[in-house]
Amino acid sequence: MMAGAPAVSVVIPCRNAVATLGAALDSLVAQGVTAWEALVIDDASQDGSAALVAARAAGDPRIRPLAAPARLGVAGARNLGIRAARGRWIAFLDADDRWRPEKLALQLPVLQAGAPIVFSAYARVDGGGRVLGIVPAAARVCHADALRGNPIGCLTAVWDTATFGKAEMPVLPMHEDYAFWLSLLRSGACATGLPQVLADYRVAAGSHSGRKLQAAQAVRSEERRVGKECR
């Protein structure tokens, strides 16, 4: 880490998210751990997202607005944030999701003890915050485990650049996060899962049913692609 750098860099891609971004940032400000920076990447928003971030950054220097030079998509926007990150540990938070206040306080000691990736259980919630279900976390995930399906909730994970460097997400139409975790775990590293529910994943209306088949097909395609690479 650079002198005076934050411990954790939180990468937040943002596109037309003015309705939810404030709550995501509030959940970050509420963390018990304060040694973080938030890199909020505006991906060619056409609403008031950029103005909201600028206003928040004016009152909290830990919030760093970044503007994508053109529409990059989620993976491209995250990669822009990764390149600009100053912290040793990098985490992802989407503009419509939220962290629980104890998230970083529970994860940082595990990272400091040597875990290269730490993730946790999370809740699926509707637009009003009502819990729809809990997604549990396995205690340990290695590459062979991840080939059965994506076990790591992207909004819960923190990873160590001292282990993986400034790794970037592959730019894919879907499930770029799954491909990213597979690429990190392929090195032989294993991820540590915490049983606590440490984040809330907002389920947009119709998202589960409308994209269920497409998502399942994308996961199977990624499993086949990675499986071929590992032979």
mmCIF file of C-alpha atoms in Angstrom:
data_model
loop_
_atom_site.group_PDB
_atom_site.id
_atom_site.type_symbol
_atom_site.label_atom_id
_atom_site.label_comp_id
_atom_site.label_asym_id
_atom_site.label_seq_id
_atom_site.Cartn_x
_atom_site.Cartn_y
_atom_site.Cartn_z
ATOM 1 C CA MET A 1 0.000 0.000 0.000
ATOM 2 C CA MET A 2 1.063 3.575 -0.631
ATOM 3 C CA ALA A 3 1.703 5.748 2.405
ATOM 4 C CA GLY A 4 -1.592 7.065 3.709
ATOM 5 C CA ALA A 5 -3.562 4.744 1.430
ATOM 6 C CA PRO A 6 -6.843 3.226 2.635
ATOM 7 C CA ALA A 7 -6.926 -0.416 3.649
ATOM 8 C CA VAL A 8 -9.886 -1.244 1.397
ATOM 9 C CA SER A 9 -10.838 0.153 -1.991
ATOM 10 C CA VAL A 10 -14.543 -0.292 -2.734
ATOM 11 C CA VAL A 11 -15.375 -0.298 -6.442
ATOM 12 C CA ILE A 12 -18.926 0.912 -7.212
ATOM 13 C CA PRO A 13 -20.013 0.936 -10.873
ATOM 14 C CA CYS A 14 -22.908 3.288 -11.447
ATOM 15 C CA ARG A 15 -25.291 3.889 -14.340
ATOM 16 C CA ASN A 16 -28.564 5.781 -13.891
ATOM 17 C CA ALA A 17 -28.721 4.741 -10.233
ATOM 18 C CA VAL A 18 -29.713 7.979 -8.541
ATOM 19 C CA ALA A 19 -32.648 6.229 -6.830
ATOM 20 C CA THR A 20 -30.470 3.685 -4.988
ATOM 21 C CA LEU A 21 -26.895 4.968 -4.950
ATOM 22 C CA GLY A 22 -27.367 7.124 -1.858
ATOM 23 C CA ALA A 23 -28.388 4.101 0.214
ATOM 24 C CA ALA A 24 -25.382 2.119 -1.061
ATOM 25 C CA LEU A 25 -23.040 4.930 -0.024
ATOM 26 C CA ASP A 26 -24.828 5.289 3.333
ATOM 27 C CA SER A 27 -24.154 1.597 4.011
ATOM 28 C CA LEU A 28 -20.472 2.204 3.343
ATOM 29 C CA VAL A 29 -20.274 5.272 5.570
ATOM 30 C CA ALA A 30 -21.931 3.221 8.331
ATOM 31 C CA GLN A 31 -19.081 0.678 8.394
ATOM 32 C CA GLY A 32 -17.297 0.183 11.712
ATOM 33 C CA VAL A 33 -14.042 0.197 9.734
ATOM 34 C CA THR A 34 -13.338 3.688 8.402
ATOM 35 C CA ALA A 35 -10.091 3.083 6.458
ATOM 36 C CA TRP A 36 -11.730 2.720 3.051
ATOM 37 C CA GLU A 37 -12.112 4.616 -0.197
ATOM 38 C CA ALA A 38 -15.065 4.387 -2.550
ATOM 39 C CA LEU A 39 -14.349 4.600 -6.266
ATOM 40 C CA VAL A 40 -17.711 5.428 -7.834
ATOM 41 C CA ILE A 41 -17.453 4.959 -11.592
ATOM 42 C CA ASP A 42 -20.157 6.791 -13.518
ATOM 43 C CA ASP A 43 -20.780 4.719 -16.635
ATOM 44 C CA ALA A 44 -22.337 7.380 -18.886
ATOM 45 C CA SER A 45 -25.350 7.983 -16.620
ATOM 46 C CA GLN A 46 -28.142 10.165 -17.956
ATOM 47 C CA ASP A 47 -29.798 10.931 -14.626
ATOM 48 C CA GLY A 48 -28.519 12.741 -11.545
ATOM 49 C CA SER A 49 -26.069 10.037 -10.464
ATOM 50 C CA ALA A 50 -22.923 12.040 -11.213
ATOM 51 C CA ALA A 51 -24.224 15.084 -9.347
ATOM 52 C CA LEU A 52 -25.160 12.934 -6.355
ATOM 53 C CA VAL A 53 -21.670 11.432 -6.183
ATOM 54 C CA ALA A 54 -20.029 14.837 -6.549
ATOM 55 C CA ALA A 55 -22.102 16.185 -3.670
ATOM 56 C CA ARG A 56 -21.246 13.218 -1.462
ATOM 57 C CA ALA A 57 -17.549 13.467 -2.350
ATOM 58 C CA ALA A 58 -17.526 17.147 -1.378
ATOM 59 C CA GLY A 59 -18.489 16.127 2.152
ATOM 60 C CA ASP A 60 -16.402 12.949 2.406
ATOM 61 C CA PRO A 61 -12.964 12.791 0.735
ATOM 62 C CA ARG A 62 -13.020 8.994 0.929
ATOM 63 C CA ILE A 63 -15.546 9.032 -1.922
ATOM 64 C CA ARG A 64 -13.752 9.370 -5.270
ATOM 65 C CA PRO A 65 -15.875 10.037 -8.382
ATOM 66 C CA LEU A 66 -14.577 8.611 -11.655
ATOM 67 C CA ALA A 67 -16.157 9.114 -15.062
ATOM 68 C CA ALA A 68 -15.929 6.431 -17.733
ATOM 69 C CA PRO A 69 -14.731 7.900 -21.053
ATOM 70 C CA ALA A 70 -17.570 6.045 -22.816
ATOM 71 C CA ARG A 71 -20.159 3.420 -21.937
ATOM 72 C CA LEU A 72 -18.080 0.519 -20.600
ATOM 73 C CA GLY A 73 -20.596 -1.854 -19.023
ATOM 74 C CA VAL A 74 -20.309 -3.310 -15.532
ATOM 75 C CA ALA A 75 -17.043 -5.219 -16.020
ATOM 76 C CA GLY A 76 -15.328 -2.344 -17.816
ATOM 77 C CA ALA A 77 -16.431 0.146 -15.154
ATOM 78 C CA ARG A 78 -15.187 -2.135 -12.385
ATOM 79 C CA ASN A 79 -11.845 -2.495 -14.145
ATOM 80 C CA LEU A 80 -11.504 1.279 -14.301
ATOM 81 C CA GLY A 81 -12.010 1.346 -10.536
ATOM 82 C CA ILE A 82 -9.530 -1.482 -9.957
ATOM 83 C CA ARG A 83 -6.843 0.418 -11.857
ATOM 84 C CA ALA A 84 -7.429 3.527 -9.747
ATOM 85 C CA ALA A 85 -7.632 1.681 -6.412
ATOM 86 C CA ARG A 86 -5.058 2.589 -3.763
ATOM 87 C CA GLY A 87 -5.947 0.006 -1.105
ATOM 88 C CA ARG A 88 -4.337 -3.383 -0.696
ATOM 89 C CA TRP A 89 -7.747 -5.060 -0.508
ATOM 90 C CA ILE A 90 -10.443 -4.504 -3.142
ATOM 91 C CA ALA A 91 -14.170 -5.030 -2.724
ATOM 92 C CA PHE A 92 -17.176 -4.617 -5.010
ATOM 93 C CA LEU A 93 -20.495 -2.950 -4.197
ATOM 94 C CA ASP A 94 -23.134 -2.287 -6.824
ATOM 95 C CA ALA A 95 -25.085 0.954 -6.737
ATOM 96 C CA ASP A 96 -28.365 -0.770 -5.847
ATOM 97 C CA ASP A 97 -26.987 -3.045 -3.098
ATOM 98 C CA ARG A 98 -26.065 -2.405 0.542
ATOM 99 C CA TRP A 99 -23.569 -3.650 3.101
ATOM 100 C CA ARG A 100 -24.354 -4.434 6.727
ATOM 101 C CA PRO A 101 -22.433 -2.174 9.199
ATOM 102 C CA GLU A 102 -20.204 -4.975 10.519
ATOM 103 C CA LYS A 103 -19.071 -6.280 7.112
ATOM 104 C CA LEU A 104 -15.540 -4.912 6.910
ATOM 105 C CA ALA A 105 -14.948 -5.260 10.647
ATOM 106 C CA LEU A 106 -15.556 -9.015 10.389
ATOM 107 C CA GLN A 107 -13.727 -9.541 7.097
ATOM 108 C CA LEU A 108 -10.556 -7.492 7.576
ATOM 109 C CA PRO A 109 -9.091 -9.619 10.406
ATOM 110 C CA VAL A 110 -9.479 -12.724 8.229
ATOM 111 C CA LEU A 111 -7.729 -10.979 5.354
ATOM 112 C CA GLN A 112 -4.982 -9.706 7.638
ATOM 113 C CA ALA A 113 -4.467 -13.279 8.852
ATOM 114 C CA GLY A 114 -3.626 -14.299 5.285
ATOM 115 C CA ALA A 115 -6.854 -15.225 3.492
ATOM 116 C CA PRO A 116 -6.580 -14.115 -0.164
ATOM 117 C CA ILE A 117 -10.361 -13.797 -0.671
ATOM 118 C CA VAL A 118 -13.071 -13.423 1.964
ATOM 119 C CA PHE A 119 -16.795 -13.471 1.234
ATOM 120 C CA SER A 120 -19.970 -14.059 3.223
ATOM 121 C CA ALA A 121 -23.619 -15.001 3.206
ATOM 122 C CA TYR A 122 -26.008 -12.336 1.949
ATOM 123 C CA ALA A 123 -29.714 -11.570 1.803
ATOM 124 C CA ARG A 124 -31.803 -11.145 -1.324
ATOM 125 C CA VAL A 125 -34.181 -8.231 -0.757
ATOM 126 C CA ASP A 126 -36.909 -6.491 -2.741
ATOM 127 C CA GLY A 127 -37.034 -2.798 -3.517
ATOM 128 C CA GLY A 128 -38.515 -2.052 -0.099
ATOM 129 C CA GLY A 129 -35.821 -3.970 1.767
ATOM 130 C CA ARG A 130 -37.981 -7.002 2.583
ATOM 131 C CA VAL A 131 -35.849 -10.146 2.815
ATOM 132 C CA LEU A 132 -36.748 -12.661 0.115
ATOM 133 C CA GLY A 133 -34.174 -15.268 1.062
ATOM 134 C CA ILE A 134 -30.677 -15.891 2.383
ATOM 135 C CA VAL A 135 -27.786 -17.108 0.217
ATOM 136 C CA PRO A 136 -25.378 -18.987 2.510
ATOM 137 C CA ALA A 137 -21.603 -19.042 2.175
ATOM 138 C CA ALA A 138 -19.474 -22.182 2.142
ATOM 139 C CA ALA A 139 -16.656 -22.094 4.698
ATOM 140 C CA ARG A 140 -13.977 -22.701 2.047
ATOM 141 C CA VAL A 141 -14.088 -22.506 -1.750
ATOM 142 C CA CYS A 142 -11.289 -23.672 -4.045
ATOM 143 C CA HIS A 143 -11.234 -23.849 -7.835
ATOM 144 C CA ALA A 144 -12.784 -27.317 -8.082
ATOM 145 C CA ASP A 145 -15.643 -26.216 -5.811
ATOM 146 C CA ALA A 146 -16.327 -23.115 -7.915
ATOM 147 C CA LEU A 147 -16.612 -25.165 -11.108
ATOM 148 C CA ARG A 148 -19.943 -26.496 -9.811
ATOM 149 C CA GLY A 149 -21.431 -22.984 -9.916
ATOM 150 C CA ASN A 150 -20.638 -19.527 -8.618
ATOM 151 C CA PRO A 151 -20.383 -19.750 -4.808
ATOM 152 C CA ILE A 152 -19.106 -16.192 -4.191
ATOM 153 C CA GLY A 153 -21.529 -13.290 -3.948
ATOM 154 C CA CYS A 154 -19.704 -10.441 -5.671
ATOM 155 C CA LEU A 155 -21.143 -7.804 -3.321
ATOM 156 C CA THR A 156 -19.703 -9.684 -0.323
ATOM 157 C CA ALA A 157 -16.183 -10.475 -1.533
ATOM 158 C CA VAL A 158 -12.901 -8.730 -0.690
ATOM 159 C CA TRP A 159 -9.645 -9.840 -2.359
ATOM 160 C CA ASP A 160 -5.974 -9.211 -1.806
ATOM 161 C CA THR A 161 -3.904 -7.425 -4.465
ATOM 162 C CA ALA A 162 -0.766 -8.641 -2.691
ATOM 163 C CA THR A 163 -1.771 -12.126 -3.848
ATOM 164 C CA PHE A 164 -3.401 -11.464 -7.213
ATOM 165 C CA GLY A 165 -2.076 -8.066 -8.273
ATOM 166 C CA LYS A 166 -4.471 -5.697 -10.016
ATOM 167 C CA ALA A 167 -6.465 -8.511 -11.596
ATOM 168 C CA GLU A 168 -9.267 -7.366 -13.887
ATOM 169 C CA MET A 169 -12.651 -8.794 -14.778
ATOM 170 C CA PRO A 170 -13.147 -10.326 -18.212
ATOM 171 C CA VAL A 171 -15.593 -8.306 -20.289
ATOM 172 C CA LEU A 172 -18.474 -10.724 -20.872
ATOM 173 C CA PRO A 173 -22.197 -10.190 -21.538
ATOM 174 C CA MET A 174 -23.108 -11.934 -18.269
ATOM 175 C CA HIS A 175 -21.493 -13.469 -15.185
ATOM 176 C CA GLU A 176 -18.202 -11.634 -15.528
ATOM 177 C CA ASP A 177 -17.865 -11.880 -11.740
ATOM 178 C CA TYR A 178 -18.075 -15.687 -11.863
ATOM 179 C CA ALA A 179 -15.338 -15.810 -14.515
ATOM 180 C CA PHE A 180 -13.270 -13.437 -12.375
ATOM 181 C CA TRP A 181 -13.441 -15.598 -9.244
ATOM 182 C CA LEU A 182 -12.633 -18.697 -11.291
ATOM 183 C CA SER A 183 -9.556 -16.978 -12.700
ATOM 184 C CA LEU A 184 -8.316 -16.038 -9.222
ATOM 185 C CA LEU A 185 -8.983 -19.467 -7.743
ATOM 186 C CA ARG A 186 -7.257 -21.157 -10.672
ATOM 187 C CA SER A 187 -3.973 -19.946 -9.178
ATOM 188 C CA GLY A 188 -4.431 -22.437 -6.336
ATOM 189 C CA ALA A 189 -5.746 -19.928 -3.816
ATOM 190 C CA CYS A 190 -8.903 -20.726 -1.853
ATOM 191 C CA ALA A 191 -11.561 -18.313 -0.614
ATOM 192 C CA THR A 192 -12.807 -18.151 2.974
ATOM 193 C CA GLY A 193 -16.541 -17.809 3.536
ATOM 194 C CA LEU A 194 -18.115 -16.263 6.625
ATOM 195 C CA PRO A 195 -21.544 -17.498 7.757
ATOM 196 C CA GLN A 196 -22.850 -14.069 8.755
ATOM 197 C CA VAL A 197 -25.220 -12.196 6.437
ATOM 198 C CA LEU A 198 -23.137 -9.112 5.640
ATOM 199 C CA ALA A 199 -24.846 -7.601 2.586
ATOM 200 C CA ASP A 200 -28.220 -7.073 0.927
ATOM 201 C CA TYR A 201 -28.596 -7.864 -2.764
ATOM 202 C CA ARG A 202 -31.468 -5.934 -4.281
ATOM 203 C CA VAL A 203 -33.576 -8.026 -6.672
ATOM 204 C CA ALA A 204 -35.126 -5.830 -9.351
ATOM 205 C CA ALA A 205 -38.753 -6.507 -10.224
ATOM 206 C CA GLY A 206 -38.949 -9.426 -12.622
ATOM 207 C CA SER A 207 -35.195 -9.989 -12.674
ATOM 208 C CA HIS A 208 -35.254 -13.481 -11.188
ATOM 209 C CA SER A 209 -37.934 -14.959 -13.422
ATOM 210 C CA GLY A 210 -37.154 -12.951 -16.549
ATOM 211 C CA ARG A 211 -33.465 -13.898 -16.723
ATOM 212 C CA LYS A 212 -33.405 -17.243 -14.917
ATOM 213 C CA LEU A 213 -32.941 -19.417 -18.010
ATOM 214 C CA GLN A 214 -30.455 -17.009 -19.594
ATOM 215 C CA ALA A 215 -28.412 -16.897 -16.396
ATOM 216 C CA ALA A 216 -28.348 -20.682 -16.044
ATOM 217 C CA GLN A 217 -27.192 -21.058 -19.645
ATOM 218 C CA ALA A 218 -24.439 -18.475 -19.123
ATOM 219 C CA VAL A 219 -23.160 -20.275 -16.024
ATOM 220 C CA ARG A 220 -23.046 -23.624 -17.834
ATOM 221 C CA SER A 221 -21.232 -22.006 -20.770
ATOM 222 C CA GLU A 222 -18.628 -20.501 -18.454
ATOM 223 C CA GLU A 223 -18.146 -23.840 -16.662
ATOM 224 C CA ARG A 224 -17.517 -25.567 -20.007
ATOM 225 C CA ARG A 225 -15.093 -22.857 -21.158
ATOM 226 C CA VAL A 226 -13.054 -22.919 -17.964
ATOM 227 C CA GLY A 227 -13.155 -26.712 -17.822
ATOM 228 C CA LYS A 228 -11.550 -26.905 -21.267
ATOM 229 C CA GLU A 229 -8.821 -24.484 -20.221
ATOM 230 C CA CYS A 230 -7.965 -26.605 -17.205
ATOM 231 C CA ARG A 231 -7.540 -29.870 -19.091
#
